[in-house]
Amino acid sequence: MAEASRLFHTPLIPISNPLYKTISSTRFQSQSQSQSHPVIFHKRSIHCPASTTDTAKAIVTRDVPWGCDIDSLENASALQKWLSESGLPPQKMEIQRVEVGERGLVALKNIRKGEKLLFVPPSLVITADSEWSCVEAGKVLKRNSVPDWPLLATYLISEASVMKSSRWSNYISALPRQPYSLLTRAELDRYLEASQIRERAIDRVMDVVGTYNDLRLRIFSKYPDLFPEEVFNIETFKWSFGILFSRLVRLRSMDGRVALVPWADMLNHSCGVETFLDYDKPSKGVVFTTDRPYEPGEQVFISYGKKSNGELLLSYGFVPKEGTNPSDSVELALSLKKSDKCYEEKLEALRNYGLSASQCFPIQITGWPVELMAYAYLAVSPPSMRRQFKEMAAAASNKTTTKKDLRYPEIEEHALQFIVDACESSLSKYNKFLQASGSMDLDVTSPKQLNRRLFLKQLAIDLCNSERRILFRAQYILRRRLRDLRRGELRALNLFDGLRKLFK
Ligand SMILES: C[S@@+](CC[C@H](N)C(=O)[O-])C[C@H]1O[C@@H](n2cnc3c(N)ncnc32)[C@H](O)[C@@H]1O
């Protein structure tokens, strides 16, 4: 099984470091649509006293290049040229406009299965140890032990702000100006209303906002010459975090370091391949090994990991075609009923195993986890079964190794019906969203905003359809089980009746 090379579940801020604890209470003021538009800085000097290059001391007098439109190939060609001049060996692929993923790497020659490709040298890889154009800014962040993610996010902004003086300027210019991997709160409310992935997306935005606020409070405000607010602000942080979410990789053979790997990050994801990026010690470069052959003209893919469509949307801003992702799953929320006579007892049992009164379980097209059934048993069990609450809660938790596959025939029908009802209620949200999406207001003034909205709307519809499909399937299987169970009970009843009559 290919392990995900990409790392996007890492907490942005290690909890152990109190300085960078997430501010979970951070409130959003609707960060609004402007988030995704290039931020333009005028005539603001960044005082960069110990910079390595003369030009890095430069005064920022022009607009900062915050990437490009993702369908523009001009910047991608400049990137390709710069990379080969900077030590990237000759490649069997080049950046082209592609059908899947806008820009991607396309085979120029026959590529065999099992062939190693790329060989990006460490000198062309961006890590937390990369040199800063503004040396002093880097020193301040390191002195404050800023973890890798926020450090790299600040690094990207800092390098972008010195434009051509940064050695990464060709790379930064080719990055997308509008990463779709970090949506605004308003967008999440509007488009992800039906999906449970919305909660995770909100947490992610909160983490980014919290991280920025911490950095601002504890570092940026103390060094305004190094980190002027016109440059280091929440809009630019959302941009840089959006880039990190969709492009950062964890290189397992480089001690698990997280890195931006120019060129390699032009590879798009396919659910049909299992190969991923890693550092290759013998060749001293970042490579991947193909798991299928490619002909000239074919787009070459890697795997971003075994992720559901919702997770792919969350981190990368795309949804694979319906039915093409074998790792797809949907979160189904189950809740204890407040009217349950044993509500408090059940809740206590759940809490003892780190669960709560409302819990999500992943459902796949092939089935659901045993923990979901255990939770359903607990939710429907009558007071007479209170002695079993503890074992049910334990089995509902994935943190224990106790017997999971519990069966309580006396309440099985109830438990199955309970899950069917949860599917029903979830499906009605999807149906409502899909019905409403036809009349969704897309009346915006700027064409760029309109593009973004249309794009997000389509993503939301695709996600809804794929999640709904899994729920329909689960509901179908559950209903069949219920029918069989009821038929079995009826047959047993008839048999019992027949025997009674016989003995009369
Ligand atoms: C690591 S980058 C890959 C290069 C990217 N296509 C570019 O032009 O910069 C990841 C981004 O590529 C796009 N992408 C990757 N795989 C995709 C796919 N299977 N379908 C649609 N978009 C994809 C998404 O926008 C994602 O955020």
Short mmCIF file of N, CA and C in Angstrom, two decimals, residues 345-501:
data_model
loop_
_atom_site.label_atom_id
_atom_site.label_comp_id
_atom_site.label_asym_id
_atom_site.label_seq_id
_atom_site.Cartn_x
_atom_site.Cartn_y
_atom_site.Cartn_z
N GLU A 345 -26.14 8.63 31.30
CA GLU A 345 -25.31 7.43 31.51
C GLU A 345 -24.55 7.06 30.23
N LYS A 346 -25.27 7.14 29.12
CA LYS A 346 -24.64 6.78 27.85
C LYS A 346 -23.52 7.77 27.50
N LEU A 347 -23.82 9.03 27.74
CA LEU A 347 -22.82 10.06 27.43
C LEU A 347 -21.56 9.85 28.28
N GLU A 348 -21.77 9.51 29.54
CA GLU A 348 -20.62 9.28 30.41
C GLU A 348 -19.79 8.10 29.89
N ALA A 349 -20.51 7.04 29.50
CA ALA A 349 -19.79 5.86 28.97
C ALA A 349 -18.99 6.26 27.74
N LEU A 350 -19.59 7.06 26.87
CA LEU A 350 -18.89 7.48 25.65
C LEU A 350 -17.67 8.34 26.00
N ARG A 351 -17.88 9.27 26.93
CA ARG A 351 -16.78 10.19 27.28
C ARG A 351 -15.59 9.43 27.83
N ASN A 352 -15.88 8.35 28.56
CA ASN A 352 -14.76 7.57 29.10
C ASN A 352 -13.87 7.01 28.00
N TYR A 353 -14.42 6.93 26.80
CA TYR A 353 -13.61 6.42 25.68
C TYR A 353 -13.32 7.51 24.65
N GLY A 354 -13.39 8.72 25.10
CA GLY A 354 -13.03 9.85 24.24
C GLY A 354 -14.05 10.16 23.16
N LEU A 355 -15.30 9.68 23.35
CA LEU A 355 -16.34 9.96 22.35
C LEU A 355 -17.35 10.96 22.91
N SER A 356 -18.21 11.44 22.02
CA SER A 356 -19.18 12.44 22.49
C SER A 356 -20.60 12.07 22.07
N ALA A 357 -21.53 12.95 22.40
CA ALA A 357 -22.95 12.67 22.14
C ALA A 357 -23.26 12.68 20.65
N SER A 358 -22.35 13.22 19.88
CA SER A 358 -22.52 13.20 18.43
C SER A 358 -21.18 12.81 17.82
N GLN A 359 -21.20 11.80 16.99
CA GLN A 359 -19.95 11.24 16.51
C GLN A 359 -20.03 10.92 15.03
N CYS A 360 -18.94 11.19 14.32
CA CYS A 360 -18.93 10.89 12.87
C CYS A 360 -18.16 9.59 12.59
N PHE A 361 -18.68 8.81 11.65
CA PHE A 361 -18.01 7.56 11.26
C PHE A 361 -17.88 7.55 9.73
N PRO A 362 -16.72 7.09 9.23
CA PRO A 362 -16.55 7.09 7.77
C PRO A 362 -17.26 5.89 7.13
N ILE A 363 -18.03 6.17 6.09
CA ILE A 363 -18.69 5.10 5.36
C ILE A 363 -18.08 5.03 3.97
N GLN A 364 -17.75 3.83 3.53
CA GLN A 364 -17.22 3.67 2.18
C GLN A 364 -18.25 2.93 1.35
N ILE A 365 -18.02 2.90 0.06
CA ILE A 365 -18.96 2.21 -0.83
C ILE A 365 -18.98 0.71 -0.48
N THR A 366 -17.86 0.22 0.10
CA THR A 366 -17.76 -1.20 0.43
C THR A 366 -18.26 -1.52 1.84
N GLY A 367 -18.57 -0.54 2.63
CA GLY A 367 -19.07 -0.83 3.98
C GLY A 367 -18.75 0.25 4.98
N TRP A 368 -18.90 -0.10 6.27
CA TRP A 368 -18.66 0.87 7.34
C TRP A 368 -17.94 0.19 8.49
N PRO A 369 -17.35 0.98 9.36
CA PRO A 369 -16.56 0.37 10.45
C PRO A 369 -17.46 -0.25 11.53
N VAL A 370 -16.92 -1.26 12.20
CA VAL A 370 -17.70 -1.92 13.26
C VAL A 370 -18.04 -0.94 14.39
N GLU A 371 -17.21 0.08 14.55
CA GLU A 371 -17.44 1.06 15.62
C GLU A 371 -18.80 1.76 15.44
N LEU A 372 -19.20 1.94 14.20
CA LEU A 372 -20.47 2.62 13.92
C LEU A 372 -21.64 1.80 14.46
N MET A 373 -21.58 0.49 14.23
CA MET A 373 -22.66 -0.39 14.70
C MET A 373 -22.71 -0.38 16.23
N ALA A 374 -21.52 -0.38 16.86
CA ALA A 374 -21.47 -0.37 18.34
C ALA A 374 -22.11 0.91 18.87
N TYR A 375 -21.83 2.03 18.21
CA TYR A 375 -22.41 3.32 18.64
C TYR A 375 -23.93 3.27 18.49
N ALA A 376 -24.38 2.66 17.38
CA ALA A 376 -25.82 2.57 17.14
C ALA A 376 -26.49 1.70 18.20
N TYR A 377 -25.82 0.59 18.58
CA TYR A 377 -26.37 -0.27 19.64
C TYR A 377 -26.55 0.55 20.92
N LEU A 378 -25.50 1.31 21.24
CA LEU A 378 -25.57 2.10 22.48
C LEU A 378 -26.72 3.12 22.41
N ALA A 379 -26.82 3.76 21.26
CA ALA A 379 -27.84 4.82 21.12
C ALA A 379 -29.26 4.28 21.28
N VAL A 380 -29.50 3.03 20.82
CA VAL A 380 -30.88 2.52 20.87
C VAL A 380 -31.14 1.60 22.07
N SER A 381 -30.09 1.27 22.83
CA SER A 381 -30.30 0.27 23.88
C SER A 381 -31.21 0.81 24.98
N PRO A 382 -32.12 -0.05 25.49
CA PRO A 382 -33.06 0.38 26.52
C PRO A 382 -32.39 0.39 27.90
N PRO A 383 -33.04 0.97 28.92
CA PRO A 383 -32.45 1.03 30.26
C PRO A 383 -32.08 -0.36 30.81
N SER A 384 -32.84 -1.38 30.38
CA SER A 384 -32.55 -2.72 30.90
C SER A 384 -31.17 -3.22 30.46
N MET A 385 -30.57 -2.57 29.48
CA MET A 385 -29.25 -3.03 29.01
C MET A 385 -28.12 -2.16 29.56
N ARG A 386 -28.41 -1.38 30.61
CA ARG A 386 -27.40 -0.39 31.04
C ARG A 386 -26.06 -1.05 31.43
N ARG A 387 -26.11 -2.33 31.80
CA ARG A 387 -24.83 -2.96 32.16
C ARG A 387 -23.92 -3.14 30.94
N GLN A 388 -24.53 -3.08 29.77
CA GLN A 388 -23.71 -3.25 28.54
C GLN A 388 -23.21 -1.91 27.98
N PHE A 389 -23.66 -0.78 28.55
CA PHE A 389 -23.28 0.52 27.98
C PHE A 389 -21.77 0.66 27.84
N LYS A 390 -21.06 0.20 28.87
CA LYS A 390 -19.61 0.40 28.87
C LYS A 390 -18.95 -0.35 27.70
N GLU A 391 -19.36 -1.62 27.53
CA GLU A 391 -18.71 -2.39 26.45
C GLU A 391 -19.11 -1.85 25.07
N MET A 392 -20.32 -1.33 24.98
CA MET A 392 -20.74 -0.75 23.69
C MET A 392 -19.91 0.49 23.39
N ALA A 393 -19.74 1.34 24.41
CA ALA A 393 -18.96 2.58 24.20
C ALA A 393 -17.52 2.22 23.85
N ALA A 394 -16.98 1.22 24.54
CA ALA A 394 -15.58 0.82 24.26
C ALA A 394 -15.47 0.34 22.81
N ALA A 395 -16.46 -0.44 22.37
CA ALA A 395 -16.39 -0.97 20.99
C ALA A 395 -16.60 0.14 19.96
N ALA A 396 -17.28 1.21 20.37
CA ALA A 396 -17.52 2.32 19.43
C ALA A 396 -16.27 3.19 19.25
N SER A 397 -15.33 3.02 20.17
CA SER A 397 -14.12 3.86 20.10
C SER A 397 -13.03 3.14 19.33
N ASN A 398 -12.31 3.87 18.51
CA ASN A 398 -11.23 3.20 17.77
C ASN A 398 -9.93 3.27 18.56
N LYS A 399 -10.05 3.70 19.81
CA LYS A 399 -8.81 3.79 20.61
C LYS A 399 -8.62 2.56 21.50
N THR A 400 -9.57 1.63 21.46
CA THR A 400 -9.43 0.45 22.31
C THR A 400 -9.26 -0.81 21.46
N THR A 401 -8.76 -1.84 22.10
CA THR A 401 -8.59 -3.10 21.36
C THR A 401 -9.60 -4.14 21.85
N THR A 402 -10.59 -3.68 22.61
CA THR A 402 -11.60 -4.62 23.11
C THR A 402 -12.37 -5.22 21.93
N LYS A 403 -13.14 -6.26 22.23
CA LYS A 403 -13.90 -6.92 21.17
C LYS A 403 -14.81 -5.90 20.49
N LYS A 404 -14.69 -5.82 19.19
CA LYS A 404 -15.42 -4.77 18.46
C LYS A 404 -16.72 -5.29 17.87
N ASP A 405 -16.64 -6.53 17.39
CA ASP A 405 -17.75 -7.01 16.59
C ASP A 405 -18.89 -7.53 17.49
N LEU A 406 -19.46 -6.61 18.26
CA LEU A 406 -20.52 -7.01 19.20
C LEU A 406 -21.81 -7.30 18.45
N ARG A 407 -22.63 -8.18 19.05
CA ARG A 407 -23.97 -8.40 18.47
C ARG A 407 -24.99 -8.51 19.59
N TYR A 408 -26.04 -7.76 19.43
CA TYR A 408 -27.14 -7.82 20.39
C TYR A 408 -28.41 -8.05 19.58
N PRO A 409 -28.76 -9.35 19.31
CA PRO A 409 -29.87 -9.63 18.40
C PRO A 409 -31.17 -8.94 18.81
N GLU A 410 -31.35 -8.75 20.13
CA GLU A 410 -32.62 -8.17 20.58
C GLU A 410 -32.80 -6.71 20.15
N ILE A 411 -31.71 -6.01 19.88
CA ILE A 411 -31.86 -4.60 19.46
C ILE A 411 -31.25 -4.35 18.07
N GLU A 412 -30.93 -5.42 17.38
CA GLU A 412 -30.26 -5.25 16.08
C GLU A 412 -31.14 -4.46 15.10
N GLU A 413 -32.41 -4.83 15.07
CA GLU A 413 -33.32 -4.15 14.13
C GLU A 413 -33.36 -2.64 14.42
N HIS A 414 -33.47 -2.34 15.72
CA HIS A 414 -33.51 -0.93 16.12
C HIS A 414 -32.25 -0.19 15.69
N ALA A 415 -31.10 -0.88 15.92
CA ALA A 415 -29.82 -0.23 15.60
C ALA A 415 -29.70 0.02 14.10
N LEU A 416 -30.11 -0.98 13.31
CA LEU A 416 -30.03 -0.81 11.85
C LEU A 416 -30.94 0.33 11.40
N GLN A 417 -32.16 0.34 11.97
CA GLN A 417 -33.10 1.40 11.60
C GLN A 417 -32.55 2.78 11.98
N PHE A 418 -31.85 2.82 13.12
CA PHE A 418 -31.25 4.07 13.60
C PHE A 418 -30.23 4.59 12.57
N ILE A 419 -29.42 3.66 12.03
CA ILE A 419 -28.41 4.09 11.03
C ILE A 419 -29.11 4.50 9.73
N VAL A 420 -30.16 3.74 9.35
CA VAL A 420 -30.90 4.10 8.13
C VAL A 420 -31.45 5.53 8.29
N ASP A 421 -31.99 5.83 9.47
CA ASP A 421 -32.56 7.18 9.68
C ASP A 421 -31.47 8.26 9.58
N ALA A 422 -30.28 7.93 10.13
CA ALA A 422 -29.18 8.91 10.05
C ALA A 422 -28.80 9.14 8.59
N CYS A 423 -28.77 8.06 7.80
CA CYS A 423 -28.45 8.19 6.36
C CYS A 423 -29.53 9.07 5.71
N GLU A 424 -30.76 8.78 6.05
CA GLU A 424 -31.90 9.52 5.47
C GLU A 424 -31.76 11.02 5.74
N SER A 425 -31.45 11.33 7.00
CA SER A 425 -31.37 12.75 7.36
C SER A 425 -30.19 13.41 6.64
N SER A 426 -29.07 12.68 6.52
CA SER A 426 -27.92 13.23 5.81
C SER A 426 -28.26 13.40 4.33
N LEU A 427 -28.92 12.38 3.76
CA LEU A 427 -29.27 12.46 2.34
C LEU A 427 -30.19 13.63 2.05
N SER A 428 -31.08 13.93 2.99
CA SER A 428 -32.00 15.03 2.71
C SER A 428 -31.24 16.36 2.61
N LYS A 429 -30.13 16.47 3.37
CA LYS A 429 -29.31 17.70 3.25
C LYS A 429 -28.66 17.78 1.88
N TYR A 430 -28.15 16.64 1.42
CA TYR A 430 -27.52 16.64 0.09
C TYR A 430 -28.56 16.97 -0.99
N ASN A 431 -29.74 16.35 -0.86
CA ASN A 431 -30.78 16.60 -1.87
C ASN A 431 -31.17 18.07 -1.89
N LYS A 432 -31.30 18.63 -0.67
CA LYS A 432 -31.69 20.04 -0.58
C LYS A 432 -30.63 20.93 -1.25
N PHE A 433 -29.34 20.62 -0.96
CA PHE A 433 -28.28 21.43 -1.55
C PHE A 433 -28.28 21.30 -3.07
N LEU A 434 -28.43 20.07 -3.54
CA LEU A 434 -28.37 19.87 -4.99
C LEU A 434 -29.55 20.55 -5.69
N GLN A 435 -30.72 20.50 -5.04
CA GLN A 435 -31.87 21.19 -5.63
C GLN A 435 -31.63 22.70 -5.68
N ALA A 436 -31.10 23.22 -4.55
CA ALA A 436 -30.90 24.67 -4.45
C ALA A 436 -29.76 25.14 -5.35
N SER A 437 -28.81 24.24 -5.65
CA SER A 437 -27.63 24.69 -6.40
C SER A 437 -28.01 25.18 -7.80
N GLY A 438 -29.14 24.68 -8.29
CA GLY A 438 -29.59 25.13 -9.61
C GLY A 438 -29.90 26.62 -9.60
N SER A 439 -30.43 27.08 -8.48
CA SER A 439 -30.82 28.49 -8.43
C SER A 439 -29.84 29.32 -7.61
N MET A 440 -28.65 28.75 -7.35
CA MET A 440 -27.69 29.45 -6.50
C MET A 440 -27.27 30.78 -7.12
N ASP A 441 -27.29 31.79 -6.28
CA ASP A 441 -27.00 33.14 -6.77
C ASP A 441 -25.53 33.28 -7.13
N LEU A 442 -25.26 33.55 -8.37
CA LEU A 442 -23.87 33.74 -8.78
C LEU A 442 -23.66 35.15 -9.31
N ASP A 443 -24.51 36.02 -8.82
CA ASP A 443 -24.48 37.38 -9.34
C ASP A 443 -23.33 38.17 -8.71
N VAL A 444 -22.19 38.18 -9.37
CA VAL A 444 -21.05 38.95 -8.84
C VAL A 444 -20.53 39.87 -9.92
N THR A 445 -19.90 40.92 -9.47
CA THR A 445 -19.50 41.94 -10.44
C THR A 445 -18.23 41.58 -11.21
N SER A 446 -17.22 41.05 -10.48
CA SER A 446 -15.97 40.81 -11.19
C SER A 446 -15.96 39.43 -11.86
N PRO A 447 -15.44 39.34 -13.09
CA PRO A 447 -15.40 38.04 -13.76
C PRO A 447 -14.55 37.03 -13.00
N LYS A 448 -13.50 37.51 -12.31
CA LYS A 448 -12.64 36.61 -11.55
C LYS A 448 -13.43 35.95 -10.42
N GLN A 449 -14.23 36.80 -9.75
CA GLN A 449 -15.06 36.26 -8.66
C GLN A 449 -16.05 35.25 -9.20
N LEU A 450 -16.58 35.58 -10.37
CA LEU A 450 -17.58 34.70 -10.97
C LEU A 450 -16.95 33.34 -11.27
N ASN A 451 -15.72 33.39 -11.82
CA ASN A 451 -15.02 32.13 -12.12
C ASN A 451 -14.84 31.31 -10.87
N ARG A 452 -14.39 31.99 -9.82
CA ARG A 452 -14.14 31.28 -8.57
C ARG A 452 -15.43 30.65 -8.05
N ARG A 453 -16.50 31.44 -8.09
CA ARG A 453 -17.77 30.92 -7.58
C ARG A 453 -18.30 29.76 -8.40
N LEU A 454 -18.19 29.91 -9.71
CA LEU A 454 -18.65 28.81 -10.57
C LEU A 454 -17.86 27.55 -10.30
N PHE A 455 -16.54 27.75 -10.15
CA PHE A 455 -15.66 26.62 -9.92
C PHE A 455 -15.99 25.93 -8.59
N LEU A 456 -16.16 26.75 -7.54
CA LEU A 456 -16.46 26.18 -6.22
C LEU A 456 -17.82 25.50 -6.22
N LYS A 457 -18.75 26.10 -6.93
CA LYS A 457 -20.09 25.51 -6.98
C LYS A 457 -20.02 24.13 -7.63
N GLN A 458 -19.25 24.04 -8.72
CA GLN A 458 -19.14 22.75 -9.40
C GLN A 458 -18.47 21.71 -8.49
N LEU A 459 -17.42 22.18 -7.76
CA LEU A 459 -16.74 21.26 -6.84
C LEU A 459 -17.73 20.75 -5.79
N ALA A 460 -18.54 21.67 -5.27
CA ALA A 460 -19.49 21.32 -4.21
C ALA A 460 -20.51 20.32 -4.75
N ILE A 461 -20.96 20.53 -5.98
CA ILE A 461 -21.94 19.61 -6.58
C ILE A 461 -21.30 18.23 -6.77
N ASP A 462 -20.06 18.22 -7.26
CA ASP A 462 -19.37 16.94 -7.46
C ASP A 462 -19.20 16.20 -6.14
N LEU A 463 -18.82 16.96 -5.11
CA LEU A 463 -18.63 16.32 -3.80
C LEU A 463 -19.95 15.76 -3.27
N CYS A 464 -20.99 16.56 -3.41
CA CYS A 464 -22.32 16.13 -2.95
C CYS A 464 -22.73 14.84 -3.65
N ASN A 465 -22.55 14.82 -4.96
CA ASN A 465 -22.96 13.63 -5.71
C ASN A 465 -22.18 12.40 -5.29
N SER A 466 -20.86 12.59 -5.07
CA SER A 466 -20.08 11.40 -4.72
C SER A 466 -20.41 10.94 -3.30
N GLU A 467 -20.61 11.87 -2.38
CA GLU A 467 -20.93 11.47 -1.00
C GLU A 467 -22.33 10.87 -0.93
N ARG A 468 -23.24 11.44 -1.70
CA ARG A 468 -24.63 10.95 -1.71
C ARG A 468 -24.68 9.51 -2.24
N ARG A 469 -23.86 9.26 -3.24
CA ARG A 469 -23.84 7.92 -3.84
C ARG A 469 -23.45 6.87 -2.79
N ILE A 470 -22.47 7.21 -1.95
CA ILE A 470 -22.02 6.26 -0.92
C ILE A 470 -23.14 6.05 0.10
N LEU A 471 -23.80 7.14 0.46
CA LEU A 471 -24.89 7.03 1.45
C LEU A 471 -26.05 6.20 0.90
N PHE A 472 -26.38 6.40 -0.37
CA PHE A 472 -27.46 5.62 -1.01
C PHE A 472 -27.15 4.14 -0.93
N ARG A 473 -25.89 3.82 -1.23
CA ARG A 473 -25.47 2.42 -1.25
C ARG A 473 -25.58 1.83 0.16
N ALA A 474 -25.09 2.60 1.16
CA ALA A 474 -25.15 2.13 2.55
C ALA A 474 -26.60 1.91 2.96
N GLN A 475 -27.44 2.84 2.57
CA GLN A 475 -28.85 2.74 2.95
C GLN A 475 -29.50 1.50 2.31
N TYR A 476 -29.13 1.24 1.07
CA TYR A 476 -29.66 0.09 0.35
C TYR A 476 -29.29 -1.22 1.08
N ILE A 477 -28.01 -1.30 1.45
CA ILE A 477 -27.53 -2.52 2.14
C ILE A 477 -28.22 -2.67 3.49
N LEU A 478 -28.33 -1.55 4.20
CA LEU A 478 -28.97 -1.59 5.53
C LEU A 478 -30.43 -2.03 5.41
N ARG A 479 -31.10 -1.50 4.41
CA ARG A 479 -32.53 -1.83 4.25
C ARG A 479 -32.70 -3.32 3.92
N ARG A 480 -31.76 -3.82 3.11
CA ARG A 480 -31.84 -5.26 2.79
C ARG A 480 -31.64 -6.10 4.04
N ARG A 481 -30.69 -5.69 4.86
CA ARG A 481 -30.45 -6.42 6.11
C ARG A 481 -31.68 -6.37 7.00
N LEU A 482 -32.29 -5.22 7.03
CA LEU A 482 -33.50 -5.06 7.86
C LEU A 482 -34.60 -5.97 7.35
N ARG A 483 -34.75 -5.97 6.02
CA ARG A 483 -35.80 -6.80 5.41
C ARG A 483 -35.55 -8.28 5.75
N ASP A 484 -34.28 -8.72 5.61
CA ASP A 484 -33.96 -10.12 5.90
C ASP A 484 -34.22 -10.45 7.36
N LEU A 485 -33.84 -9.48 8.19
CA LEU A 485 -34.04 -9.68 9.63
C LEU A 485 -35.53 -9.83 9.94
N ARG A 486 -36.33 -8.94 9.33
CA ARG A 486 -37.78 -8.97 9.61
C ARG A 486 -38.40 -10.24 9.05
N ARG A 487 -37.93 -10.63 7.86
CA ARG A 487 -38.45 -11.88 7.26
C ARG A 487 -38.12 -13.07 8.14
N GLY A 488 -36.87 -13.07 8.65
CA GLY A 488 -36.42 -14.15 9.52
C GLY A 488 -37.28 -14.21 10.76
N GLU A 489 -37.57 -13.06 11.31
CA GLU A 489 -38.39 -13.00 12.52
C GLU A 489 -39.79 -13.50 12.24
N LEU A 490 -40.29 -13.12 11.06
CA LEU A 490 -41.65 -13.52 10.68
C LEU A 490 -41.72 -15.03 10.50
N ARG A 491 -40.65 -15.56 9.85
CA ARG A 491 -40.62 -17.01 9.64
C ARG A 491 -40.59 -17.73 10.99
N ALA A 492 -39.79 -17.22 11.91
CA ALA A 492 -39.69 -17.84 13.23
C ALA A 492 -41.04 -17.76 13.94
N LEU A 493 -41.72 -16.64 13.77
CA LEU A 493 -43.03 -16.46 14.40
C LEU A 493 -44.05 -17.45 13.84
N ASN A 494 -44.05 -17.59 12.50
CA ASN A 494 -44.97 -18.52 11.84
C ASN A 494 -44.74 -19.96 12.31
N LEU A 495 -43.43 -20.27 12.41
CA LEU A 495 -43.06 -21.61 12.83
C LEU A 495 -43.58 -21.86 14.25
N PHE A 496 -43.38 -20.85 15.10
CA PHE A 496 -43.80 -20.95 16.49
C PHE A 496 -45.32 -21.12 16.57
N ASP A 497 -46.01 -20.36 15.76
CA ASP A 497 -47.47 -20.40 15.70
C ASP A 497 -47.95 -21.78 15.27
N GLY A 498 -47.27 -22.32 14.22
CA GLY A 498 -47.61 -23.63 13.68
C GLY A 498 -47.45 -24.72 14.75
N LEU A 499 -46.30 -24.61 15.46
CA LEU A 499 -46.03 -25.62 16.49
C LEU A 499 -47.08 -25.55 17.61
N ARG A 500 -47.46 -24.29 17.96
CA ARG A 500 -48.46 -24.09 19.03
C ARG A 500 -49.77 -24.76 18.66
N LYS A 501 -50.15 -24.52 17.38
CA LYS A 501 -51.43 -25.08 16.90
C LYS A 501 -51.37 -26.61 16.94
#
